[in-house]
Coordinates of C-alpha atoms in Angstrom, one line a residue:
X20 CA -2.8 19.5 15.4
X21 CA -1.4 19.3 11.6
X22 CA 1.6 17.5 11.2
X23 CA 2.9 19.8 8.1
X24 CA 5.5 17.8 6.3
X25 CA 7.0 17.4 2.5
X26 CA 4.3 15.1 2.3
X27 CA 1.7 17.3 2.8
X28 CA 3.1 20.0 0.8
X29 CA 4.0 18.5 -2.2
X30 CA 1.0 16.6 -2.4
X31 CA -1.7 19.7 -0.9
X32 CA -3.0 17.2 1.6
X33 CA -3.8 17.7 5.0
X34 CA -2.6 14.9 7.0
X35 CA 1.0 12.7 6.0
X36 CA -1.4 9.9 5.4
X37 CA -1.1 7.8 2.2
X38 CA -4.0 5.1 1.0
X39 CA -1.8 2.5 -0.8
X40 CA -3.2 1.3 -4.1
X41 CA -4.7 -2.3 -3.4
X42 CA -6.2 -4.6 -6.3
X43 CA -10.2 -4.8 -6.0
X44 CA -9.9 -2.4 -3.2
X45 CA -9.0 0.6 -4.4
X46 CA -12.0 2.2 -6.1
X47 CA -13.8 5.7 -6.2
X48 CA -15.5 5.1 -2.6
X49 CA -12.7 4.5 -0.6
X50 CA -10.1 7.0 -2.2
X51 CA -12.6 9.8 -2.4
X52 CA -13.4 8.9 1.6
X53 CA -9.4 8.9 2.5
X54 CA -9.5 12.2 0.4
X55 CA -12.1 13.4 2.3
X56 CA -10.8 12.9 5.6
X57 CA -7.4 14.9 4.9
X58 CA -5.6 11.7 3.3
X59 CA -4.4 11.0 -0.3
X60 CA -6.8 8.2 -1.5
X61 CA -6.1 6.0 -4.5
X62 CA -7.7 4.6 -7.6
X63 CA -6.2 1.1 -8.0
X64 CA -5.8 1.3 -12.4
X65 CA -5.9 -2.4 -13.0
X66 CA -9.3 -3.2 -10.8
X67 CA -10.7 -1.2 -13.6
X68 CA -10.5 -3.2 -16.4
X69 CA -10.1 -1.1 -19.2
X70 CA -8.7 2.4 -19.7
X71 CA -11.6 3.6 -20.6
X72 CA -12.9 2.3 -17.0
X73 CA -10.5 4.0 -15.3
X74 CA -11.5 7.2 -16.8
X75 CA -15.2 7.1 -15.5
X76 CA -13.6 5.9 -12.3
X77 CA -11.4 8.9 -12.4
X78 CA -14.8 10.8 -13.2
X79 CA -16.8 9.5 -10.6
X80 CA -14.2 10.1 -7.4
X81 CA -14.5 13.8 -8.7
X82 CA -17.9 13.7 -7.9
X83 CA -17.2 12.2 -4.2
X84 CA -14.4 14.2 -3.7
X85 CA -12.9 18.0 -4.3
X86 CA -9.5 16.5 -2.2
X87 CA -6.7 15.6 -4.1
X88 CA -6.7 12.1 -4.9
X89 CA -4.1 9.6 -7.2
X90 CA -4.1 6.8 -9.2
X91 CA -2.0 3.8 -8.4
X92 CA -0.9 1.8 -11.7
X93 CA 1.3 -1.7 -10.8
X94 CA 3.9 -2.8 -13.7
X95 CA 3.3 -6.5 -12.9
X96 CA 5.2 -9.6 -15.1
X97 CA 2.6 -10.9 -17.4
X98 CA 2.7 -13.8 -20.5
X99 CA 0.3 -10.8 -21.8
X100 CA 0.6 -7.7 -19.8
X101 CA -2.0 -4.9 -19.7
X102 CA -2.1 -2.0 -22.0
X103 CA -0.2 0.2 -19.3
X104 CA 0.4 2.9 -21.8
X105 CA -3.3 3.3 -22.5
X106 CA -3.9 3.3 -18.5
X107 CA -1.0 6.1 -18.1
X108 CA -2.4 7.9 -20.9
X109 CA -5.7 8.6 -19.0
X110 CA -4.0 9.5 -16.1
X111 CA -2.7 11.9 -17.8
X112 CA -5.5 13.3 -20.0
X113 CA -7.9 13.3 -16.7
X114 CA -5.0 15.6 -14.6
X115 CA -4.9 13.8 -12.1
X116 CA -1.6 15.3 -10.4
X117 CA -0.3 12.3 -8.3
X118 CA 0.9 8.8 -9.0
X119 CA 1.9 5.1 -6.7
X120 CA 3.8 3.8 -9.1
X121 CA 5.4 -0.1 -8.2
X122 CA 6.9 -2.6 -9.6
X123 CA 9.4 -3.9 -12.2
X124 CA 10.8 -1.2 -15.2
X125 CA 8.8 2.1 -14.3
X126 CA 11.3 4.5 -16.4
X127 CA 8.9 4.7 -19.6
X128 CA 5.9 5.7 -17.9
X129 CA 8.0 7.6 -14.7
X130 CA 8.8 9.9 -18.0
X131 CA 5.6 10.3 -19.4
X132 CA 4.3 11.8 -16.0
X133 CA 7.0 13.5 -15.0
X134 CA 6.6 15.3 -18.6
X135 CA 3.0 15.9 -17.7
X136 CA 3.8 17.4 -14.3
X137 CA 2.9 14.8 -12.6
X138 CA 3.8 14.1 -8.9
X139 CA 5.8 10.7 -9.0
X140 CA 5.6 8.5 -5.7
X141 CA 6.9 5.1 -6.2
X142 CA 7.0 1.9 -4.1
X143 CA 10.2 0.0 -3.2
X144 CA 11.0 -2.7 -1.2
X145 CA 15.2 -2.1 -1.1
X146 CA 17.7 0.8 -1.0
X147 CA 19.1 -0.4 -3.9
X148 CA 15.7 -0.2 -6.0
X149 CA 15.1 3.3 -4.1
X150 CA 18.1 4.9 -5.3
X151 CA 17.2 3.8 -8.9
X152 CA 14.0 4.7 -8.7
X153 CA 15.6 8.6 -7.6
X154 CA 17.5 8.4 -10.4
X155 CA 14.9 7.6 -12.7
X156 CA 13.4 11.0 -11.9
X157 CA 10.6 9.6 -9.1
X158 CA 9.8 12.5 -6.3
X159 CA 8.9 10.5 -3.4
X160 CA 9.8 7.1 -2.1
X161 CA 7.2 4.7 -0.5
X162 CA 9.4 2.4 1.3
X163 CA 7.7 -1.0 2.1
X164 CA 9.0 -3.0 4.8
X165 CA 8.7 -7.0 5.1
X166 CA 5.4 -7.0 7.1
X167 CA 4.0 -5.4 3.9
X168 CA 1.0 -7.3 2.4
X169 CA 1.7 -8.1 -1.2
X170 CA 5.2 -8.2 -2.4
X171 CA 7.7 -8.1 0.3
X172 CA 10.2 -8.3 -1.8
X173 CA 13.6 -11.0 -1.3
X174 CA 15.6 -9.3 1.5
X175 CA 13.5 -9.9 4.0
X176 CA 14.2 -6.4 5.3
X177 CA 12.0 -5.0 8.1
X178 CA 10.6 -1.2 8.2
X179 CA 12.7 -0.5 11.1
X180 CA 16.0 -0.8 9.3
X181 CA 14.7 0.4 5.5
X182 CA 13.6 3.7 6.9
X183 CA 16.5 4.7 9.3
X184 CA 18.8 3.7 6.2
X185 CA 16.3 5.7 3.4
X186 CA 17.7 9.2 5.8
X187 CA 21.2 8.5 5.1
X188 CA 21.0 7.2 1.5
X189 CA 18.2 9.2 0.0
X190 CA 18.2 12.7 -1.5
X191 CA 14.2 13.0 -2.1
X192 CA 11.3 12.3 0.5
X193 CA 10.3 9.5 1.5
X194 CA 7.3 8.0 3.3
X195 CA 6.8 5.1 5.4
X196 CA 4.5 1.4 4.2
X197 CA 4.1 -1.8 5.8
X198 CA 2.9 -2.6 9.1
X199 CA 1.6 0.9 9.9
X200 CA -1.9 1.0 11.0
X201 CA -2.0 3.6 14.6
X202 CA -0.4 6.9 15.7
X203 CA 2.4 5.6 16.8
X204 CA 3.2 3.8 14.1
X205 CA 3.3 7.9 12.8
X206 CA 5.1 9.0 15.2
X207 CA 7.7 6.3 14.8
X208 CA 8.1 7.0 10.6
X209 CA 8.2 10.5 11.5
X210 CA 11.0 9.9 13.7
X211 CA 12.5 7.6 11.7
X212 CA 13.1 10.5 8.7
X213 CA 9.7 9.5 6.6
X214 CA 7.7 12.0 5.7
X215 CA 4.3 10.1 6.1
X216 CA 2.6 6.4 6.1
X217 CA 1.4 4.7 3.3
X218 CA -1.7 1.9 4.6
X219 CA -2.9 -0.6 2.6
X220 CA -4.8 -3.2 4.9
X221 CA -5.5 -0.3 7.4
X222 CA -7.6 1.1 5.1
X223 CA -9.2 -2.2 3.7
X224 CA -11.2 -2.3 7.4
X225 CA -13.3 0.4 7.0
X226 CA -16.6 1.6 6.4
X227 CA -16.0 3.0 3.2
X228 CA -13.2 0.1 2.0
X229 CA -15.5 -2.0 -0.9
X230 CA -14.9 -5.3 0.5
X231 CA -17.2 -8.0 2.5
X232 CA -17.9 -7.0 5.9
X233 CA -16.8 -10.5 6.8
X234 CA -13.6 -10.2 5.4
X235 CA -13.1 -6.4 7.6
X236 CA -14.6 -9.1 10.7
X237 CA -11.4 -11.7 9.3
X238 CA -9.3 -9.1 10.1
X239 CA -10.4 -7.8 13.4
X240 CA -10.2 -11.2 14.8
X241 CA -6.8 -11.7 13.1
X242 CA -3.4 -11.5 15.1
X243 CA 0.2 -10.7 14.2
X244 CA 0.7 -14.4 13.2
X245 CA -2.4 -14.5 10.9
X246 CA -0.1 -14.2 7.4
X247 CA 1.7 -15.8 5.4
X248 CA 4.4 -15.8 2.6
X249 CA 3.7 -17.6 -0.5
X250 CA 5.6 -18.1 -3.6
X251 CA 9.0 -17.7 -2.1
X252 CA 10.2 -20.5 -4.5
X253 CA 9.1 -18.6 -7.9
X254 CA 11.3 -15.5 -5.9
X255 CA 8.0 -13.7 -6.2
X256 CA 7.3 -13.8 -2.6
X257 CA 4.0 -12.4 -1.6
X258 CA 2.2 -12.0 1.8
X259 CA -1.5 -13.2 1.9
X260 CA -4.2 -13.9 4.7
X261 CA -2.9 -17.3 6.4
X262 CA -6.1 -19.2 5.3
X263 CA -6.4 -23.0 4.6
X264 CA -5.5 -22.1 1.2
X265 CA -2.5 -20.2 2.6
X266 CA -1.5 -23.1 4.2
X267 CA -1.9 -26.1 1.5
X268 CA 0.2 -23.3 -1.2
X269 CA 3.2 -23.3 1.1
X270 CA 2.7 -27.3 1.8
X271 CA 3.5 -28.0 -2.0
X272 CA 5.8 -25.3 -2.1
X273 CA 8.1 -28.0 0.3
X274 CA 8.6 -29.6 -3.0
X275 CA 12.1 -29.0 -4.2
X276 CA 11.1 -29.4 -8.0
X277 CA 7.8 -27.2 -7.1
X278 CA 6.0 -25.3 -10.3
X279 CA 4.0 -22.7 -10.5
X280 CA 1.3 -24.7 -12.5
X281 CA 1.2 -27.1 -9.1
X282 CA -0.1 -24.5 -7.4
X283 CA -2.2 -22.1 -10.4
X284 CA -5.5 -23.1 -9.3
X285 CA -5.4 -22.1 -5.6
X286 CA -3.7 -18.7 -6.9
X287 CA -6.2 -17.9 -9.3
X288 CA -6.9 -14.3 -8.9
X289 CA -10.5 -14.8 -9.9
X290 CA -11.3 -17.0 -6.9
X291 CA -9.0 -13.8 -4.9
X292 CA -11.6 -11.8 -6.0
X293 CA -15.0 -13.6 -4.7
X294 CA -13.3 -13.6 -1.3
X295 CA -14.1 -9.8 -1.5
X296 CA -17.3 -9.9 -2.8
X297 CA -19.0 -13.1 -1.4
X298 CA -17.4 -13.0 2.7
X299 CA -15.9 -16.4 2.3
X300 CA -12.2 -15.7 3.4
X301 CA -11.2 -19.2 2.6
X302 CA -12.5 -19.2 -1.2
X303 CA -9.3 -17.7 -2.4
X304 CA -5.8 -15.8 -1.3
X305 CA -6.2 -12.6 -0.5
X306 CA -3.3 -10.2 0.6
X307 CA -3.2 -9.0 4.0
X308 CA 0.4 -7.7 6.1
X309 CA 1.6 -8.2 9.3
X310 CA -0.5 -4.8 10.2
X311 CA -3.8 -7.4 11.4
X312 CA -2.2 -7.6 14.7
X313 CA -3.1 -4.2 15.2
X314 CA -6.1 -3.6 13.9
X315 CA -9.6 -3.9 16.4
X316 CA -12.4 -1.7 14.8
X317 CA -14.1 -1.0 11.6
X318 CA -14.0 2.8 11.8
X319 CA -14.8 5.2 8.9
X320 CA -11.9 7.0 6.9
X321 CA -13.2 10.1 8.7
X322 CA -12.6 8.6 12.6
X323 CA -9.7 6.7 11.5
X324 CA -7.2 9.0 10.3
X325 CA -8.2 11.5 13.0
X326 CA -7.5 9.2 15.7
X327 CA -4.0 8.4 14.1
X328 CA -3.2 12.1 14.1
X329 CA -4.8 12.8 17.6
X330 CA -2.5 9.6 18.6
X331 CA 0.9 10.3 16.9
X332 CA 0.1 14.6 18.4
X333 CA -0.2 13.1 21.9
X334 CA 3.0 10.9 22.1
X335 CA 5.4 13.6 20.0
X336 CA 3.8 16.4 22.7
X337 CA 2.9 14.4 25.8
X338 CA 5.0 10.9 26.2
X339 CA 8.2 12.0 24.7
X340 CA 8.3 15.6 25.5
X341 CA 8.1 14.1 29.1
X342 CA 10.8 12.0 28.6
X343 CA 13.2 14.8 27.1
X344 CA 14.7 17.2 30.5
X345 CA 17.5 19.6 28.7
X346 CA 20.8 19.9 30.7
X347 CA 20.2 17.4 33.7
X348 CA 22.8 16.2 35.6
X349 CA 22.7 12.1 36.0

């Protein structure tokens, strides 16, 4: 079975399955493999560290891939932010027809792709920043929930209540992020108005994700409870792994008069980094949502998003078709 939805069309994809744009994660092996396997995959821009970078990265997932596949590129707060314009510039000059944008004051570069013909898919965290984002020209909503890994955002809103609001407030598509891992978690976005899933640590435990196998073994052992929210006092709030580092970052956060300095060297994103590449999931903080509860195996892109399809098919056709008896009498 194909679920066909806006998703899929708009995007020429086979399955209403997005592969979020994740820092260190989100290279040519991984997108090219969601691609593959009937998926939008992603090319994190700022794990490459130059524009140039992310050209030959662009280059090299064209020779994994003949799928559509996107870049993400993150507008982040920075004392000396990267040269996004230079980043959206190759995006454009490689064709590359789909783009995650997220975070703060998109409208520039939301212009200069929507001039190119680009496909514009950005990330919010709140109606409020959905309906701007609409305005700004963007053609399809990711709306991350609270269990999201990474930013959260301040409302503390779940999923549940972001998505069935989205189908009353929104004009343009929409598609579903945070805590979806599973077909029912499809099934449930579906029904809930999205038009797809966006995964992000879903797709960071598998074969083809870049990352330490002991990190994808972190995350099979890890349970619902196995995150955390840091830097809630900063109102940056972010949702990491719930290591000891984890733990000691919200400890000095207690401190009314906290600063981000007290905490810098825990943060670092260097020492976030090793935990990926050396297996040691307490080096550093690593982001990781809620979506570890859910998550037993270490399948490939290929089995994965099959079995989500096969699994969302069966309870739309089987459980809830079941349920459903037209004109009965109670």
């Amino acid at each position: 079975m194909v679920f066909k939805t806006k998703l899929t069309e708009m995007l020429g994809i086979k399955h209403p399955i997005v592969q979020g744009g994740m820092q260190y994660v989100g290279v040519a092996e991984l997108a090219s493999a969601v691609s593959n396997a009937g998926g939008l995959g992603l090319i994190t821009a700022l794990t490459q560290p130059t524009p140039e970078a992310l050209r030959a990265e662009i280059k090299r997932c064209r020779t994994m891939t003949d799928k559509p596949f996107g870049v993400n590129l993150t507008f982040l707060p920075a004392i000396v932010p990267p040269p996004y314009e230079e980043y959206a510039q190759v995006i454009i000059d490689e064709g590359i027809k789909v783009v995650e944008t997220a975070g703060n004051n998109p409208g520039k570069y939301i212009k200069m792709f929507k001039a190119a013909n680009i496909t514009v898919l950005h990330k919010c965290t709140s109606i409020r920043h959905a309906l701007s984002a609409q305005r700004l020209g963007v053609d399809i909503i990711s709306m991350d929930g609270y269990e999201c890994a990474g930013h959260p955002g301040e409302d503390d809103i779940t999923a549940l209540i972001l998505l069935a609001k989205s189908a009353t407030k929104l004009s343009i598509p929409y598609i579903a992020s945070g805590g979806f891992g599973d077909g029912a978690g499809l099934a449930a976005a579906l029904a809930l108005g999205a038009e797809g899933i966006n995964m992000g640590t879903r797709f960071m435990c598998t074969v083809e994700s870049p990352i330490h196998n002991n990190i994808k073994e972190t995350i099979v052992k890890a349970d619902e409870r196995s995150t955390a929210l840091v830097f809630r006092p900063f109102r940056n709030t972010s949702r990491i792994f719930k290591n000891s580092i984890a733990v000691e970052v919200n400890k000095r956060e207690q401190n009314p008069n906290i600063k981000f300095e007290d905490v810098r060297e825990l943060v670092s994103g260097a020492r976030g980094k090793q935990v990926y590449t050396t297996g040691d999931s307490e080096f550093g903080v690593w982001t990781a949502g809620q979506v570890v509860g859910i998550i037993e195996d270490i399948p490939t892109c290929e089995v994965l998003i099959s079995r989500i399809v096969r699994d969302a098919e069966a309870i739309v056709t089987e459980r809830l078709a079941k349920m459903y008896v037209p004109n009965s009498k109670l």
